[in-house]
Coordinates of C-alpha atoms in Angstrom, one line a residue:
L28 CA -35.0 -12.5 -9.4
E29 CA -33.0 -10.0 -11.2
H30 CA -29.6 -10.7 -9.6
I31 CA -30.4 -14.5 -10.2
G32 CA -30.9 -13.8 -13.8
R33 CA -27.7 -11.7 -14.0
A34 CA -25.9 -14.5 -12.3
L35 CA -26.9 -16.9 -14.9
D36 CA -25.8 -14.5 -17.8
Q37 CA -22.3 -13.8 -16.0
N38 CA -21.8 -17.6 -15.4
E39 CA -21.7 -17.0 -11.5
F40 CA -23.1 -20.6 -11.0
V41 CA -21.0 -23.6 -10.5
L42 CA -21.7 -27.3 -10.1
Y43 CA -20.3 -29.6 -7.2
Y44 CA -20.4 -33.3 -7.2
Q45 CA -21.4 -35.7 -4.3
P46 CA -20.3 -39.1 -5.0
K47 CA -22.7 -41.7 -4.7
V48 CA -21.1 -45.5 -3.9
N49 CA -21.8 -49.1 -3.1
M50 CA -20.9 -49.5 0.6
R51 CA -20.1 -53.1 0.3
T52 CA -18.1 -53.3 -2.9
G53 CA -16.5 -49.8 -2.7
T54 CA -17.8 -49.0 -6.3
V55 CA -18.4 -45.3 -7.2
I56 CA -21.7 -45.6 -9.0
G57 CA -22.1 -42.0 -9.9
A58 CA -22.2 -38.3 -8.6
E59 CA -25.0 -35.9 -7.9
A60 CA -24.5 -32.6 -9.6
L61 CA -25.4 -29.8 -7.0
I62 CA -25.8 -26.1 -8.0
R63 CA -23.8 -23.4 -6.2
W64 CA -23.8 -19.7 -6.5
Q65 CA -20.2 -18.0 -6.7
H66 CA -21.6 -14.6 -5.5
P67 CA -19.2 -11.8 -6.2
Q68 CA -19.8 -10.1 -2.9
R69 CA -21.2 -13.1 -0.6
G70 CA -19.1 -15.8 -1.5
L71 CA -20.2 -19.4 -2.2
L72 CA -23.8 -19.6 -1.7
L73 CA -25.8 -22.9 -1.2
P74 CA -28.8 -23.8 -3.1
G75 CA -31.1 -23.3 -0.1
V76 CA -30.3 -19.4 -0.3
F77 CA -31.6 -19.0 -4.0
L78 CA -33.5 -21.8 -5.4
P79 CA -36.7 -21.5 -3.4
V80 CA -36.9 -17.7 -4.8
I81 CA -37.0 -19.1 -8.3
E82 CA -39.2 -22.5 -7.7
D83 CA -42.4 -21.0 -9.2
H84 CA -40.8 -18.7 -11.7
V85 CA -40.0 -19.1 -15.3
I86 CA -36.0 -18.5 -14.7
S87 CA -36.1 -22.0 -12.9
V88 CA -36.4 -23.6 -16.2
A89 CA -33.4 -21.7 -17.5
V90 CA -31.3 -22.6 -14.4
G91 CA -32.3 -26.2 -14.5
E92 CA -31.4 -26.3 -18.2
W93 CA -28.0 -24.9 -17.4
V94 CA -27.4 -27.5 -14.8
I95 CA -28.0 -30.3 -17.6
A96 CA -25.7 -28.7 -20.1
T97 CA -23.0 -28.2 -17.7
A98 CA -23.3 -31.5 -16.1
L99 CA -23.0 -33.0 -19.8
A100 CA -20.1 -30.9 -20.5
Q101 CA -18.3 -32.1 -17.4
M102 CA -19.2 -35.8 -18.3
R103 CA -17.4 -35.2 -21.7
E104 CA -14.3 -33.8 -20.1
W105 CA -14.3 -36.9 -17.6
N106 CA -15.0 -39.3 -20.4
A107 CA -12.0 -37.8 -22.4
A108 CA -9.9 -38.5 -19.4
G109 CA -11.0 -42.1 -19.1
L110 CA -13.4 -41.5 -16.0
N111 CA -16.8 -42.8 -16.9
I112 CA -19.3 -42.1 -14.2
T113 CA -23.1 -41.5 -14.2
V114 CA -24.1 -38.2 -13.1
S115 CA -27.6 -37.2 -11.9
V116 CA -29.3 -33.8 -12.0
N117 CA -32.3 -32.5 -9.9
V118 CA -35.1 -31.5 -12.2
G119 CA -38.0 -29.3 -10.8
A120 CA -41.7 -29.9 -11.7
R121 CA -41.9 -26.7 -13.6
Q122 CA -38.9 -27.6 -15.9
L123 CA -40.2 -31.3 -16.3
L124 CA -43.8 -30.1 -17.5
Q125 CA -42.5 -27.8 -20.0
P126 CA -44.1 -28.7 -23.4
D127 CA -40.8 -29.0 -25.1
F128 CA -38.8 -30.6 -22.3
V129 CA -38.1 -33.8 -24.1
Q130 CA -37.0 -32.0 -27.3
R131 CA -34.7 -29.7 -25.3
L132 CA -33.2 -32.6 -23.3
S133 CA -32.6 -34.3 -26.8
A134 CA -31.0 -31.3 -28.2
L135 CA -28.7 -31.1 -25.1
L136 CA -27.7 -34.7 -25.5
A137 CA -27.1 -34.2 -29.2
A138 CA -24.7 -31.2 -28.5
C139 CA -22.7 -33.7 -26.2
P140 CA -22.2 -36.7 -28.6
Q141 CA -19.2 -38.0 -26.6
V142 CA -21.8 -38.6 -23.5
Q143 CA -24.0 -41.5 -23.5
A144 CA -27.5 -40.8 -22.6
Q145 CA -27.2 -43.6 -20.0
Q146 CA -24.7 -41.6 -18.2
L147 CA -27.3 -39.0 -17.3
E148 CA -29.8 -39.5 -14.6
L149 CA -32.7 -37.2 -13.7
E150 CA -33.8 -36.7 -10.1
I151 CA -37.3 -35.6 -9.6
L152 CA -39.0 -35.1 -6.1
E153 CA -41.7 -37.5 -5.2
T154 CA -44.1 -34.6 -4.4
S155 CA -43.5 -32.8 -7.6
A156 CA -44.2 -36.1 -9.6
L157 CA -47.5 -36.1 -8.1
E158 CA -48.6 -32.9 -9.3
D159 CA -49.8 -34.5 -12.8
L160 CA -49.0 -38.2 -12.4
A161 CA -50.2 -39.1 -15.8
Q162 CA -48.1 -36.4 -17.5
V163 CA -45.0 -37.0 -15.5
S164 CA -45.3 -40.8 -16.5
K165 CA -45.5 -40.0 -20.2
L166 CA -42.4 -37.5 -19.9
M167 CA -40.5 -40.1 -18.1
H168 CA -41.3 -42.6 -20.7
A169 CA -40.2 -40.3 -23.4
C170 CA -36.9 -39.7 -21.7
R171 CA -36.4 -43.2 -21.0
A172 CA -36.6 -43.7 -24.8
L173 CA -33.7 -41.3 -25.0
G174 CA -31.6 -43.6 -22.9
V175 CA -32.0 -41.2 -19.8
G176 CA -32.5 -42.8 -16.4
F177 CA -34.6 -41.5 -13.4
A178 CA -34.5 -41.4 -9.8
L179 CA -37.1 -40.6 -7.3
D180 CA -35.7 -38.2 -4.8
D181 CA -36.5 -37.8 -1.1
F182 CA -38.7 -40.8 -1.2
G183 CA -40.9 -41.2 1.7
T184 CA -41.6 -37.6 2.3
G185 CA -44.6 -37.6 0.0
Y186 CA -47.5 -40.0 -0.4
S187 CA -45.4 -43.1 -1.6
S188 CA -48.4 -44.8 -3.0
L189 CA -48.2 -48.1 -4.7
T190 CA -50.1 -46.8 -7.7
Y191 CA -47.1 -44.1 -7.8
L192 CA -44.4 -46.6 -7.9
R193 CA -46.2 -48.9 -10.3
R194 CA -46.8 -46.0 -12.9
L195 CA -43.5 -44.1 -12.7
P196 CA -40.6 -45.8 -14.5
A197 CA -37.7 -44.6 -12.1
E198 CA -35.0 -47.3 -11.7
L199 CA -33.8 -45.7 -8.4
L200 CA -35.5 -44.7 -5.1
K201 CA -33.5 -42.2 -2.9
I202 CA -34.6 -42.5 0.8
D203 CA -34.8 -39.2 2.2
Q204 CA -31.9 -38.0 4.4
S205 CA -34.0 -36.9 7.3
F206 CA -35.2 -40.6 7.7
V207 CA -31.5 -42.2 7.4
R208 CA -29.8 -39.5 9.8
A209 CA -32.4 -40.1 12.7
M210 CA -32.9 -43.8 12.2
L211 CA -30.2 -44.6 14.9
E212 CA -32.2 -43.1 17.4
D213 CA -35.6 -43.1 16.4
P214 CA -37.5 -46.6 15.8
D215 CA -40.4 -44.8 13.6
D216 CA -37.5 -43.5 11.0
L217 CA -35.9 -46.9 11.0
A218 CA -39.2 -48.3 10.2
I219 CA -39.6 -46.1 7.3
V220 CA -36.3 -46.9 5.8
K221 CA -37.0 -50.6 6.1
G222 CA -40.4 -49.9 4.6
V223 CA -38.8 -48.0 1.5
V224 CA -36.0 -50.6 1.1
G225 CA -38.9 -53.3 1.2
L226 CA -40.9 -51.4 -1.4
A227 CA -37.9 -51.0 -3.7
Q228 CA -37.0 -54.8 -3.6
A229 CA -41.0 -55.6 -4.2
F230 CA -40.8 -53.3 -7.3
H231 CA -37.4 -54.4 -8.6
R232 CA -36.0 -50.9 -8.1
R233 CA -32.6 -49.9 -6.8
V234 CA -32.6 -48.1 -3.5
L235 CA -30.2 -45.4 -2.2
A236 CA -29.7 -44.0 1.0
E237 CA -29.0 -40.3 1.5
G238 CA -27.5 -38.6 4.5
V239 CA -25.2 -41.5 5.5
E240 CA -22.9 -39.4 7.8
T241 CA -21.3 -42.2 9.9
V242 CA -20.0 -45.7 9.7
A243 CA -23.0 -46.8 12.0
H244 CA -25.5 -45.5 9.5
G245 CA -24.0 -47.8 6.8
A246 CA -23.9 -50.5 9.4
V247 CA -27.6 -50.3 9.7
L248 CA -28.4 -50.1 6.2
L249 CA -26.4 -53.0 4.9
P250 CA -28.2 -55.8 6.6
L251 CA -31.5 -54.3 5.3
G252 CA -30.5 -54.8 1.7
C253 CA -29.5 -51.0 0.9
E254 CA -26.0 -51.0 -0.4
L255 CA -26.2 -47.8 -2.3
A256 CA -25.5 -44.4 -0.3
Q257 CA -24.3 -41.0 -0.4
G258 CA -23.7 -38.5 2.4
Y259 CA -21.0 -36.7 4.5
G260 CA -19.8 -39.9 5.7
I261 CA -18.7 -40.8 2.3
A262 CA -18.0 -37.4 0.9
R263 CA -19.2 -34.0 0.9
P264 CA -20.1 -32.2 -2.5
M265 CA -16.8 -31.2 -4.0
P266 CA -15.6 -29.3 -7.1
A267 CA -15.5 -31.5 -10.3
H268 CA -11.7 -31.4 -10.4
D269 CA -11.5 -33.1 -7.1
I270 CA -13.6 -35.9 -8.0
P271 CA -10.9 -38.0 -9.9
R272 CA -8.4 -37.7 -6.8
W273 CA -11.2 -38.6 -4.3
M274 CA -12.0 -41.7 -6.5
D275 CA -8.2 -42.8 -6.5
T276 CA -8.1 -42.8 -2.6
W277 CA -11.5 -43.6 -1.5
R278 CA -12.1 -47.0 0.3
P279 CA -15.3 -48.2 2.1
D280 CA -15.1 -48.6 5.9
A281 CA -13.8 -52.0 7.0
A282 CA -17.1 -52.6 9.0
W283 CA -19.0 -52.3 5.7
V284 CA -17.2 -54.8 3.8
T285 CA -16.8 -57.7 6.4

């Protein structure tokens, strides 16, 4: 915890961005901001190494706020260069349930007036939203009033109740990558993917598949009605300066657009 606090003070954290696309049209619909630790001795560390350590600690709130502020600053830079895309950031339950979360989010947005609130999307885990459904719903509505959108991350790994879908104003459901990766071999995982797509359609939500690693994954998802995706088969997370060049050159596979 001490090392992580020092890393935050000394600007050792960086954000990588993983594009999100429409597989059928080829449109880049946004990017997910993913934290990395540029450790002075151990090199670039993935979040699985350090985020679990701070999950239940107050420092997670400071790290989460740094992520939002840094993503907004990056969007401001991209906007100035003529690149306007939505960026999503992950928000943990502890950060979201802070009494002043909406006020602090509003202040961060006000500090970047060149970025429209609609360009920011907050991703919350299905399981963390269930901790206090009424409070999370109230917070989400308050953030929506600012113009900020929401996605439910890792959908399908929790309870996925219909009440939960009805009460939480999230525009996007993200199908957990574990189901997407395994659906080509496992009929049960394919059934879960079909079920989540059906729920999204029934509740008039957009749906995005995580973990699209091959052309075959996309070829199965598209006939089901899931056109939005992210994953290694599209692009790995990359530094911010690589995004414009990647957008200029990326094209969807021919199997997806025919």
